mmCIF file of C-alpha atoms in Angstrom:
data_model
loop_
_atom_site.group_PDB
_atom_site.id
_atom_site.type_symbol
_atom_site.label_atom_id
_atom_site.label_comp_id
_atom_site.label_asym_id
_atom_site.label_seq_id
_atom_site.Cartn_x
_atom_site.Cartn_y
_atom_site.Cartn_z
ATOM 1 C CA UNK Q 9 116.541 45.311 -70.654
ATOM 2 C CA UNK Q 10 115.168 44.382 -67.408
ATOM 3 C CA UNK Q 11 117.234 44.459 -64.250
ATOM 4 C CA UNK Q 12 116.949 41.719 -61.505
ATOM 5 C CA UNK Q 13 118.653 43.097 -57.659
ATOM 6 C CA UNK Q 14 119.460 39.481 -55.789
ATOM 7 C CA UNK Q 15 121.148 36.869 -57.445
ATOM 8 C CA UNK Q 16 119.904 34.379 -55.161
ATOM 9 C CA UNK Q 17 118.179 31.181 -56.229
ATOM 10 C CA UNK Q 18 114.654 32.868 -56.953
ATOM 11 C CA UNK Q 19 116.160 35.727 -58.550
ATOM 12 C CA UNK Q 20 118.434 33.620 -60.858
ATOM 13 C CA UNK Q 21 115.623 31.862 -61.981
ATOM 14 C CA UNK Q 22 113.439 34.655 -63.007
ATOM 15 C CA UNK Q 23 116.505 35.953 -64.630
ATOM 16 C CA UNK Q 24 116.970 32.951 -67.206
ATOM 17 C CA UNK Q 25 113.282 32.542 -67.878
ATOM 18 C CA UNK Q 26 113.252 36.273 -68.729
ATOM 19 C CA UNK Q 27 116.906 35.770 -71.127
ATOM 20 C CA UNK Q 28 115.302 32.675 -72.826
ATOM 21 C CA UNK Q 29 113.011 34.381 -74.286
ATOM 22 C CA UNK Q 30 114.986 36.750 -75.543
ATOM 23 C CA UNK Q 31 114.710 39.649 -73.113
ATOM 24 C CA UNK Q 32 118.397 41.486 -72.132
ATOM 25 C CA UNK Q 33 118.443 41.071 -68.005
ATOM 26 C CA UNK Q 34 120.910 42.401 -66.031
ATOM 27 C CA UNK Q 35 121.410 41.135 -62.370
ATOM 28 C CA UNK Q 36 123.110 42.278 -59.754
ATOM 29 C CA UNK Q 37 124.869 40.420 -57.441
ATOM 30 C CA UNK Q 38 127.130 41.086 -54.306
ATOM 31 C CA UNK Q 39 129.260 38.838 -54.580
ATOM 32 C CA UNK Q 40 132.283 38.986 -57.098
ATOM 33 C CA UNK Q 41 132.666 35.426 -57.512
ATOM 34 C CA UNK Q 42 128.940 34.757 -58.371
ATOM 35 C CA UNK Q 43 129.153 37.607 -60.899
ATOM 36 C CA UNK Q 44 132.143 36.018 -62.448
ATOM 37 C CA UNK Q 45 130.292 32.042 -62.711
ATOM 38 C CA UNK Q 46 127.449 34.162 -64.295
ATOM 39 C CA UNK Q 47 129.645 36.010 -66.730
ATOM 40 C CA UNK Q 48 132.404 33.751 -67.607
ATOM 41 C CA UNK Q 49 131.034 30.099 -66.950
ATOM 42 C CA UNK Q 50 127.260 30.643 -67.686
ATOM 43 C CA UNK Q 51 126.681 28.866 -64.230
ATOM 44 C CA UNK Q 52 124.487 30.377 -61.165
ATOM 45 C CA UNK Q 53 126.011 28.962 -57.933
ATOM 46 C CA UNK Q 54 122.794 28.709 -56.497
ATOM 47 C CA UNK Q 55 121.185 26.611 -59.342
ATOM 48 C CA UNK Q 56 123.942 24.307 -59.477
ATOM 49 C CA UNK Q 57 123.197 22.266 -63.262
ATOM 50 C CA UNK Q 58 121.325 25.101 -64.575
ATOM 51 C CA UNK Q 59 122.863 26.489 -67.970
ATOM 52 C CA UNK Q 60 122.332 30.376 -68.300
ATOM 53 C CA UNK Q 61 121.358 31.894 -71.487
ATOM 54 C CA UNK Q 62 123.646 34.378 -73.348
ATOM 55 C CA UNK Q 63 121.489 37.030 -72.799
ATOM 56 C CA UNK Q 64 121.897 36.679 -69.103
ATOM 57 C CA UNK Q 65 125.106 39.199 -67.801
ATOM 58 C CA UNK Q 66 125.593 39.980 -63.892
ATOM 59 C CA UNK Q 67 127.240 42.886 -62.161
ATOM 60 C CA UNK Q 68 128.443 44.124 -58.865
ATOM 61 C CA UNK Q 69 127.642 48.014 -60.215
ATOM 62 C CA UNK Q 70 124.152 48.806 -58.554
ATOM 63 C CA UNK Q 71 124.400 51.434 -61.504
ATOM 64 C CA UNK Q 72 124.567 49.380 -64.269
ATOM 65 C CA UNK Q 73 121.121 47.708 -63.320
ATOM 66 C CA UNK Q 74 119.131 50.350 -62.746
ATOM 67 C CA UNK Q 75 119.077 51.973 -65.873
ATOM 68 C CA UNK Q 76 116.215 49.441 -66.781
ATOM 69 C CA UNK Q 77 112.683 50.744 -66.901
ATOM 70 C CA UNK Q 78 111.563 47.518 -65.118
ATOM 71 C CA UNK Q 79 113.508 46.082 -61.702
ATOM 72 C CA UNK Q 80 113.021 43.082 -60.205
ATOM 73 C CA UNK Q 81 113.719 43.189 -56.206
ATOM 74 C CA UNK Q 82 114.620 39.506 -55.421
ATOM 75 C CA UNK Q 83 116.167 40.170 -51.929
ATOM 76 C CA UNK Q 84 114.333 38.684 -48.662
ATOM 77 C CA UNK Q 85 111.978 41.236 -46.962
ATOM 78 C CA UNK Q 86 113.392 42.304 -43.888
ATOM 79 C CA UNK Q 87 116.284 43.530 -46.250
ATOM 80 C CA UNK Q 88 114.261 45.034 -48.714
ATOM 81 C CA UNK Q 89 113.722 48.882 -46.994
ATOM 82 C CA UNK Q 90 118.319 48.462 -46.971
ATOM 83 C CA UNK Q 91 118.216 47.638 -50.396
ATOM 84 C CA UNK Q 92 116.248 50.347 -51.782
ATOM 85 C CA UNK Q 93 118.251 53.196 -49.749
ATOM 86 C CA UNK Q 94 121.408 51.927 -51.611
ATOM 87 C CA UNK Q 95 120.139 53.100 -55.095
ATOM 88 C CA UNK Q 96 120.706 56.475 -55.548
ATOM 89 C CA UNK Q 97 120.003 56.605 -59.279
ATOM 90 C CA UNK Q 98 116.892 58.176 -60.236
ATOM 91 C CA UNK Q 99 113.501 56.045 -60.377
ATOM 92 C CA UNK Q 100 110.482 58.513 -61.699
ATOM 93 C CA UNK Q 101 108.229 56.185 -64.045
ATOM 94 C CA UNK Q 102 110.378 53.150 -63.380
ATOM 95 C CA UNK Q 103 108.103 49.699 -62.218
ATOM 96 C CA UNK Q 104 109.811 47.908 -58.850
ATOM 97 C CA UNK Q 105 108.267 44.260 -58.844
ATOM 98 C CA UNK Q 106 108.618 43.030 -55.142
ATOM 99 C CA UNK Q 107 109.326 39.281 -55.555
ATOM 100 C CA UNK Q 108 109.784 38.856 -51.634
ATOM 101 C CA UNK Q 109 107.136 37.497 -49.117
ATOM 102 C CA UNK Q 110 106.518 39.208 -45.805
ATOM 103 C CA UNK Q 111 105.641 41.462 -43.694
ATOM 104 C CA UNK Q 112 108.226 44.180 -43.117
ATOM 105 C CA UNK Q 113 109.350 44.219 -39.062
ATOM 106 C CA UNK Q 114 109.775 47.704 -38.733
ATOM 107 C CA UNK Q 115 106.676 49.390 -40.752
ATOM 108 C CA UNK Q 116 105.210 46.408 -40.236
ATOM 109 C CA UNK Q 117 104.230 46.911 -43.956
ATOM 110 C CA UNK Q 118 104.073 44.367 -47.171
ATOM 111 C CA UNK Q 119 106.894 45.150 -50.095
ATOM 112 C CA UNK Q 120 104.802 47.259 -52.349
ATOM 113 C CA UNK Q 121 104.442 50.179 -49.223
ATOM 114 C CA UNK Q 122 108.050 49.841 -48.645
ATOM 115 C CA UNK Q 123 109.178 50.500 -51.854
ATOM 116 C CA UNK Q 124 106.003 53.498 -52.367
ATOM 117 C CA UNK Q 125 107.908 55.121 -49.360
ATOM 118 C CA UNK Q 126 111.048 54.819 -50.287
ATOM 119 C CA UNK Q 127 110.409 55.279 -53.675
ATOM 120 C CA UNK Q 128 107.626 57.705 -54.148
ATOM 121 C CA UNK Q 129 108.534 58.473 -58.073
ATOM 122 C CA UNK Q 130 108.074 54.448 -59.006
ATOM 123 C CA UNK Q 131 105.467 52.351 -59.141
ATOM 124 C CA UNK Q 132 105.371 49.849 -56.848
ATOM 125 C CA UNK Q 133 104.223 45.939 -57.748
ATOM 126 C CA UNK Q 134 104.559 42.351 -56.205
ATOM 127 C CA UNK Q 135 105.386 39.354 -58.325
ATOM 128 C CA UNK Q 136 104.343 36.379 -56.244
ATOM 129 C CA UNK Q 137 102.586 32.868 -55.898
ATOM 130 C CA UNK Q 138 103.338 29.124 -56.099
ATOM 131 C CA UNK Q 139 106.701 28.425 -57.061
ATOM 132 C CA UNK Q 140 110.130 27.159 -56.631
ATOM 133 C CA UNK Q 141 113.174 28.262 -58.363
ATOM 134 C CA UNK Q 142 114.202 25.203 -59.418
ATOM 135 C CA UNK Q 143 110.902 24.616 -61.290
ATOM 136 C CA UNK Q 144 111.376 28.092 -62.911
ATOM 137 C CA UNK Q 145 114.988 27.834 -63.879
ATOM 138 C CA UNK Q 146 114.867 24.474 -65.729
ATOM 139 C CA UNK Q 147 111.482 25.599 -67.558
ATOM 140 C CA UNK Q 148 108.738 23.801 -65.828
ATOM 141 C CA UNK Q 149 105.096 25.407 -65.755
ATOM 142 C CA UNK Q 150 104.650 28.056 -63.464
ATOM 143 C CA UNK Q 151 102.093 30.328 -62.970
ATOM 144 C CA UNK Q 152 102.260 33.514 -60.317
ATOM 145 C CA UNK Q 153 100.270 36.473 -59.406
ATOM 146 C CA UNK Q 154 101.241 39.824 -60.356
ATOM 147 C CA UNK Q 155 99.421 42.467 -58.181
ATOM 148 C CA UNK Q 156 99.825 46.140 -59.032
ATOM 149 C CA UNK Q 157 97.586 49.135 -57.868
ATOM 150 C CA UNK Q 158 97.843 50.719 -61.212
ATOM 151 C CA UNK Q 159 96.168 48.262 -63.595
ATOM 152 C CA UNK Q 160 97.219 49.617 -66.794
ATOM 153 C CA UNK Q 161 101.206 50.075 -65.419
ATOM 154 C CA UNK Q 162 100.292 45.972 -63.954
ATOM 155 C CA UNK Q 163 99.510 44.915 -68.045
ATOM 156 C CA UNK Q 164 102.555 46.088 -68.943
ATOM 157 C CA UNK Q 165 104.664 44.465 -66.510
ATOM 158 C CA UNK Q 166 102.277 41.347 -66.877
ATOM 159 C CA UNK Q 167 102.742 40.916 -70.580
ATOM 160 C CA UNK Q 168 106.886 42.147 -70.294
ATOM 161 C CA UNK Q 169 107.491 39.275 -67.493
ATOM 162 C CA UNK Q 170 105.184 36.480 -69.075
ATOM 163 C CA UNK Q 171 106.320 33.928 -71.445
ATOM 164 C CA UNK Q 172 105.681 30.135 -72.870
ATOM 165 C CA UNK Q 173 106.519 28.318 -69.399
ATOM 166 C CA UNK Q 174 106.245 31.393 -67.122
ATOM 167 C CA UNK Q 175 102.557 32.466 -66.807
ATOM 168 C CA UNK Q 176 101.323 35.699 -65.009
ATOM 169 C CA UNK Q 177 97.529 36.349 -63.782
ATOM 170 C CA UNK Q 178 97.132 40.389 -62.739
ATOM 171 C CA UNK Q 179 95.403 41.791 -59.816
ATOM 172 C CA UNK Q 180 95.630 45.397 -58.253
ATOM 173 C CA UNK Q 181 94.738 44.045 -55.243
ATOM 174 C CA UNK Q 182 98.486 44.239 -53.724
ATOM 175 C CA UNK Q 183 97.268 43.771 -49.919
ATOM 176 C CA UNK Q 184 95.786 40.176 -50.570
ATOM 177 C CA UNK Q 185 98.595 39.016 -53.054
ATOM 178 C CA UNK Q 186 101.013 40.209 -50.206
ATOM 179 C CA UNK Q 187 99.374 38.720 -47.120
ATOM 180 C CA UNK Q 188 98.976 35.889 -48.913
ATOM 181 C CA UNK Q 189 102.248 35.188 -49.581
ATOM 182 C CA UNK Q 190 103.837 36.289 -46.544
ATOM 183 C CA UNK Q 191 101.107 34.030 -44.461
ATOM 184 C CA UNK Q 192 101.142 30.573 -46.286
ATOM 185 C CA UNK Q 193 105.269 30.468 -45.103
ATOM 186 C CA UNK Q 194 103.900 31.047 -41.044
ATOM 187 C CA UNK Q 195 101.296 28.357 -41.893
ATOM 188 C CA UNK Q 196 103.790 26.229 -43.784
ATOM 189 C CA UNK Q 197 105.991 26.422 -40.666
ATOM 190 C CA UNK Q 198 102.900 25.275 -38.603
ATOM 191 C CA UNK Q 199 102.451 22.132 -40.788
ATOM 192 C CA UNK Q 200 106.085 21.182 -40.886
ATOM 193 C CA UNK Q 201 106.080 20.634 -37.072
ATOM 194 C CA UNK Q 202 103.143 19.136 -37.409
ATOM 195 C CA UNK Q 203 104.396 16.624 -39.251
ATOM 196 C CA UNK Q 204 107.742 16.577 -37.805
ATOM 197 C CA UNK Q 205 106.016 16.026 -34.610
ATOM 198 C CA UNK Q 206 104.039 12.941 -35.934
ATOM 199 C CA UNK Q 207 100.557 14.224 -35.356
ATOM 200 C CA UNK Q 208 99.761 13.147 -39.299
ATOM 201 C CA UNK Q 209 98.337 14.459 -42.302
ATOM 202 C CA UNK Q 210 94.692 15.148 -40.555
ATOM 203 C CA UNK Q 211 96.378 17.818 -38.543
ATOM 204 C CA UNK Q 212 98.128 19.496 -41.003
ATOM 205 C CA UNK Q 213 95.074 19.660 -43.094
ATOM 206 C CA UNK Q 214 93.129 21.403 -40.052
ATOM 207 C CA UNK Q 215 96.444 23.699 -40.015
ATOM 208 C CA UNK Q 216 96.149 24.446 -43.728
ATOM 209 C CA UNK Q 217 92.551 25.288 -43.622
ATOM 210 C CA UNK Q 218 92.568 27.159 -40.189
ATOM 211 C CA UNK Q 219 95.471 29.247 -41.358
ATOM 212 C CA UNK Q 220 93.766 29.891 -44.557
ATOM 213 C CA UNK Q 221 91.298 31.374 -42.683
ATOM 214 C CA UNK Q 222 93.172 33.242 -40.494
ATOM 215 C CA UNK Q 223 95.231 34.555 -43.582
ATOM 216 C CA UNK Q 224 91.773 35.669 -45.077
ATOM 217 C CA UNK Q 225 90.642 37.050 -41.621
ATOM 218 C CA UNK Q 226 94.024 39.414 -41.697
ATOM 219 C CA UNK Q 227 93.598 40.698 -45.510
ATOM 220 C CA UNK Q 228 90.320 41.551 -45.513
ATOM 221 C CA UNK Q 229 90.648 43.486 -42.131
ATOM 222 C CA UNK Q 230 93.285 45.889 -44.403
ATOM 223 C CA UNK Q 231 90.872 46.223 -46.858
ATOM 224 C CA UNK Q 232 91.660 43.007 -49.331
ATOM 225 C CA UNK Q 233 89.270 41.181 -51.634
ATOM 226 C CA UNK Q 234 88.732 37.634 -50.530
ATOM 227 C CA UNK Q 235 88.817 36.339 -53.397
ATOM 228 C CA UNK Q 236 92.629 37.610 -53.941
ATOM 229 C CA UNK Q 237 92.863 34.763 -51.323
ATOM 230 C CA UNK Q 238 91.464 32.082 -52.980
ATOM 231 C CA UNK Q 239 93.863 32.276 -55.828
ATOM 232 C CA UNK Q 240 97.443 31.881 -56.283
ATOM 233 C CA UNK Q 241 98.866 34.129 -54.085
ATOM 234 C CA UNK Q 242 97.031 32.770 -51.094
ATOM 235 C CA UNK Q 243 95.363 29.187 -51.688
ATOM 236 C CA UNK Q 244 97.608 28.159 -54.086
ATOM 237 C CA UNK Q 245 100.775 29.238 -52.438
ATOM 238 C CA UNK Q 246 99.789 27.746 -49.245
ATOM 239 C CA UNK Q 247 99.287 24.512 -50.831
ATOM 240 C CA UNK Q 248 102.823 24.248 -52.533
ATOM 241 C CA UNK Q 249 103.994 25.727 -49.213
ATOM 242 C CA UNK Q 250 102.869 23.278 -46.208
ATOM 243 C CA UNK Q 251 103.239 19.764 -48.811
ATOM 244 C CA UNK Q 252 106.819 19.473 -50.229
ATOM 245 C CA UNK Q 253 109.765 19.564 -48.701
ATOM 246 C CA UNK Q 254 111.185 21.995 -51.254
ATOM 247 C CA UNK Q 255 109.845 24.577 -48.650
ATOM 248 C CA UNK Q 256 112.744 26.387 -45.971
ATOM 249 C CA UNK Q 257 109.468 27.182 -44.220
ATOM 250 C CA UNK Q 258 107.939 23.858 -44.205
ATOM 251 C CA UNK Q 259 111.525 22.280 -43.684
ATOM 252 C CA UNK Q 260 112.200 24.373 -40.640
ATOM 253 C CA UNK Q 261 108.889 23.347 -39.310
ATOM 254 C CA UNK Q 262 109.818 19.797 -39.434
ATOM 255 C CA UNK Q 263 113.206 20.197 -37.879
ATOM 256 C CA UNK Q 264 111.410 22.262 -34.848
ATOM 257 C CA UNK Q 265 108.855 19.431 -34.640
ATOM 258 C CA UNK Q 266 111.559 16.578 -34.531
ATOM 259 C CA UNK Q 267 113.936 18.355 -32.316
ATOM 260 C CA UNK Q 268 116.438 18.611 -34.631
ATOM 261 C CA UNK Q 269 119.022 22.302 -35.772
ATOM 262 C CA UNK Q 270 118.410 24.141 -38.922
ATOM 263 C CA UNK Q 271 121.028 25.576 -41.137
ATOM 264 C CA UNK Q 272 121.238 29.464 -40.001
ATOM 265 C CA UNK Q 273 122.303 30.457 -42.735
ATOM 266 C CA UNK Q 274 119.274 29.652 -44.608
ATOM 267 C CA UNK Q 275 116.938 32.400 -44.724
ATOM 268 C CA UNK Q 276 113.321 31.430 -43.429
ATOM 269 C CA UNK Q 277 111.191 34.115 -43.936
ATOM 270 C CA UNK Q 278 107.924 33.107 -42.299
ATOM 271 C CA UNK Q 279 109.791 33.231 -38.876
ATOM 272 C CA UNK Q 280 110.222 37.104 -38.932
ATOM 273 C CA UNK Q 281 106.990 37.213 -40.595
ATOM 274 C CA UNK Q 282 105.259 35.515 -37.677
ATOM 275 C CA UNK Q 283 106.684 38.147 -35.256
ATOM 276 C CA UNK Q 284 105.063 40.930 -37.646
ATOM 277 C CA UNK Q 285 101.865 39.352 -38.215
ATOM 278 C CA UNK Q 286 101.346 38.552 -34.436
ATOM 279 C CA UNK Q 287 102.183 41.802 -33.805
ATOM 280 C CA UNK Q 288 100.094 43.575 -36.601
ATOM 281 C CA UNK Q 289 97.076 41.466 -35.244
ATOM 282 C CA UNK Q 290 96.941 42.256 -31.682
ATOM 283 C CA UNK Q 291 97.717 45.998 -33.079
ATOM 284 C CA UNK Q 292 94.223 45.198 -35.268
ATOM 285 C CA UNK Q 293 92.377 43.441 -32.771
ATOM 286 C CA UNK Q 294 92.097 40.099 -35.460
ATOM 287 C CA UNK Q 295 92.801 36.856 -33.958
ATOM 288 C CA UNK Q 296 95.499 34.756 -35.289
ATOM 289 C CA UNK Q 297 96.048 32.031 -33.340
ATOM 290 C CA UNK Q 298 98.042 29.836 -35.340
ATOM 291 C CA UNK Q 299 100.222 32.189 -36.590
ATOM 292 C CA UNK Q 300 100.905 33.674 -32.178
ATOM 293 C CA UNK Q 301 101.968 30.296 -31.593
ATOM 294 C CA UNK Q 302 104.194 29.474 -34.751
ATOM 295 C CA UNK Q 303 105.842 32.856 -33.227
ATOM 296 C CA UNK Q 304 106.462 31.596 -29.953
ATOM 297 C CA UNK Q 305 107.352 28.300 -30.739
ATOM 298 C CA UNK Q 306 109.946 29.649 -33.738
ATOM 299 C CA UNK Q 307 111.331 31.857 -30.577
ATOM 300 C CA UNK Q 308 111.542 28.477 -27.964
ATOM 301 C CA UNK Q 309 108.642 30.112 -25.613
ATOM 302 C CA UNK Q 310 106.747 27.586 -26.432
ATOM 303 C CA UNK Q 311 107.433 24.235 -27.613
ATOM 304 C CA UNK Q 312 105.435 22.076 -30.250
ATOM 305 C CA UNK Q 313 103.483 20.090 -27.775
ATOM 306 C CA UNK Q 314 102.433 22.992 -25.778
ATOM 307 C CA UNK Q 315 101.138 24.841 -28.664
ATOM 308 C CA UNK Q 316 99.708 22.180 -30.279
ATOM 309 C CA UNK Q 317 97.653 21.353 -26.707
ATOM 310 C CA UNK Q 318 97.000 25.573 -26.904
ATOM 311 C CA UNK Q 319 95.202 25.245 -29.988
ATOM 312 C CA UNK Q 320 93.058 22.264 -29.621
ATOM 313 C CA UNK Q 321 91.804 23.669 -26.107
ATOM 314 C CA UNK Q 322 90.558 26.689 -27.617
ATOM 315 C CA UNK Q 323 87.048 27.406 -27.379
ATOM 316 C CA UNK Q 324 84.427 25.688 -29.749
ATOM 317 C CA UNK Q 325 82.946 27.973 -32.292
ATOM 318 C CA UNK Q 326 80.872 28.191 -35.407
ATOM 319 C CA UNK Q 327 83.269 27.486 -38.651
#
């Protein structure tokens, strides 16, 4: 069996790939009712038209789901470090998969250090990369990154979480597989208000490939390999990220660049993650400038047109 914590959208999804091909998952959900359209109606409110496989149960009982040798954390970053305080079963040789993107606000830390110091008898991993739920729930191709510091422990997981739509490449190099996840949704922000603003696909192009590097500046100051950047958990990522409207990220860039509200209660995790990463960079000396002003303008310190005049009057310099 493999348990899943979060039954949100992402978390669903992995859940029915992972049941269709036979595997027993187990996910736990906080909510009564979603554990009940899971268990009685084979329907996941957030994948509304999705049918769930049989070997797909949910349960409110934290308990229940930890008893398998391989958990899947599908709960948004900044509530990640909560999460893992409310298990209290025991975790010694048991593999927590991160499938969250940021950078934690308080540790100012990716997933896989959260969970190593909260954790200290697991082993940590991230599962992460280009993807939507959607894709993943109603079978499309997907492939996603699987980083794990212990290689051998990282096959395991790799070959347990693969199957014939769902296809994992394996890296131990958890620092660049982080950052680039939790980067490409500040970047995708950027782009969104680009666009949102009108300033055209040029622009967000310049945005995509200035952002890359600043993403690759940031990871290789912690000791990354660039090349973990050039794959899917950075290029690739970044690519699905600042084109489709798909994104929250993206999609809350474009309503900050037309002037318009965004649904609160949608979680958009690049704007916390732009606080941490402008923070972690001044703390590191690296210069991020796109991701400073996706911070202030997420805030309202700064508004689209300001920041966009910010970064174009920066000084010239060698590429």
């Amino acid at each position: 069996m493999i348990g899943v914590i979060g039954a949100g959208a992402f978390g669903t999804a992995l859940a029915i790939t992972l049941a269709r091909k036979g595997t027993p998952v187990r996910i736990w959900a906080r909510d009564p009712a979603t554990v009940e359209a899971i268990n009685t109606r084979k329907e996941a409110p957030r994948l509304p038209g999705v049918r769930l496989p049989e070997g797909l149960t949910a349960t409110t009982d934290l308990a229940e789901v930890t008893q398998a040798q391989t958990l899947l954390l599908a709960v948004p970053m900044q509530a990640l470090s909560g999460m893992l305080a409310q298990i209290d079963a025991p975790l010694a040789g048991k593999r927590l998969v991160a499938c969250c993107k940021g950078i934690d606000l308080a540790t100012l830390t990716g997933p896989t250090a959260v969970i190593a110091s909260a954790k200290p008898e697991a082993t940590p991993a991230v599962l992460t990369g280009p993807s939507f739920a959607d894709d993943i729930a109603r079978g499309l191709p997907t492939a996603l990154t699987l980083a794990c510091g212990d290689d051998a422990t990282g096959a395991e997981i790799q070959a347990e979480l693969s199957g014939t739509t769902l296809r994992l490449y394996r890296t131990t190099d958890t620092t660049g597989a982080e950052l680039g996840g939790a980067l490409k949704n500040v970047i995708a922000i950027a782009c969104g208000a680009c666009i949102g603003e009108g300033l055209g696909d040029s622009a967000r192009a310049a945005l995509m490939t200035r952002g890359f590097a600043e993403m690759t500046r940031l990871a290789v100051r912690l000791g990354a390999q660039q090349q973990t950047l050039g794959g899917l958990s950075g290029l690739g990522d970044l690519a699905l990220t600042c084109s489709s409207e798909l994104s929250r990220n993206y999609r809350f860039g474009l309503a900050l660049g037309r002037g318009e509200p965004f649904d609160n209660a949608l979680t958009v995790e690049g704007v916390k993650t732009a606080e941490a990463v402008t923070r972690l960079g001044a703390k590191l000396g690296v210069d991020l400038p796109i991701c400073a002003m996706v911070n202030e303008v997420s805030t309202g310190d700064t508004s689209v047109a300001e920041a966009i005049t910010y970064l174009l009057n920066r000084p010239l310099k060698e590429e």
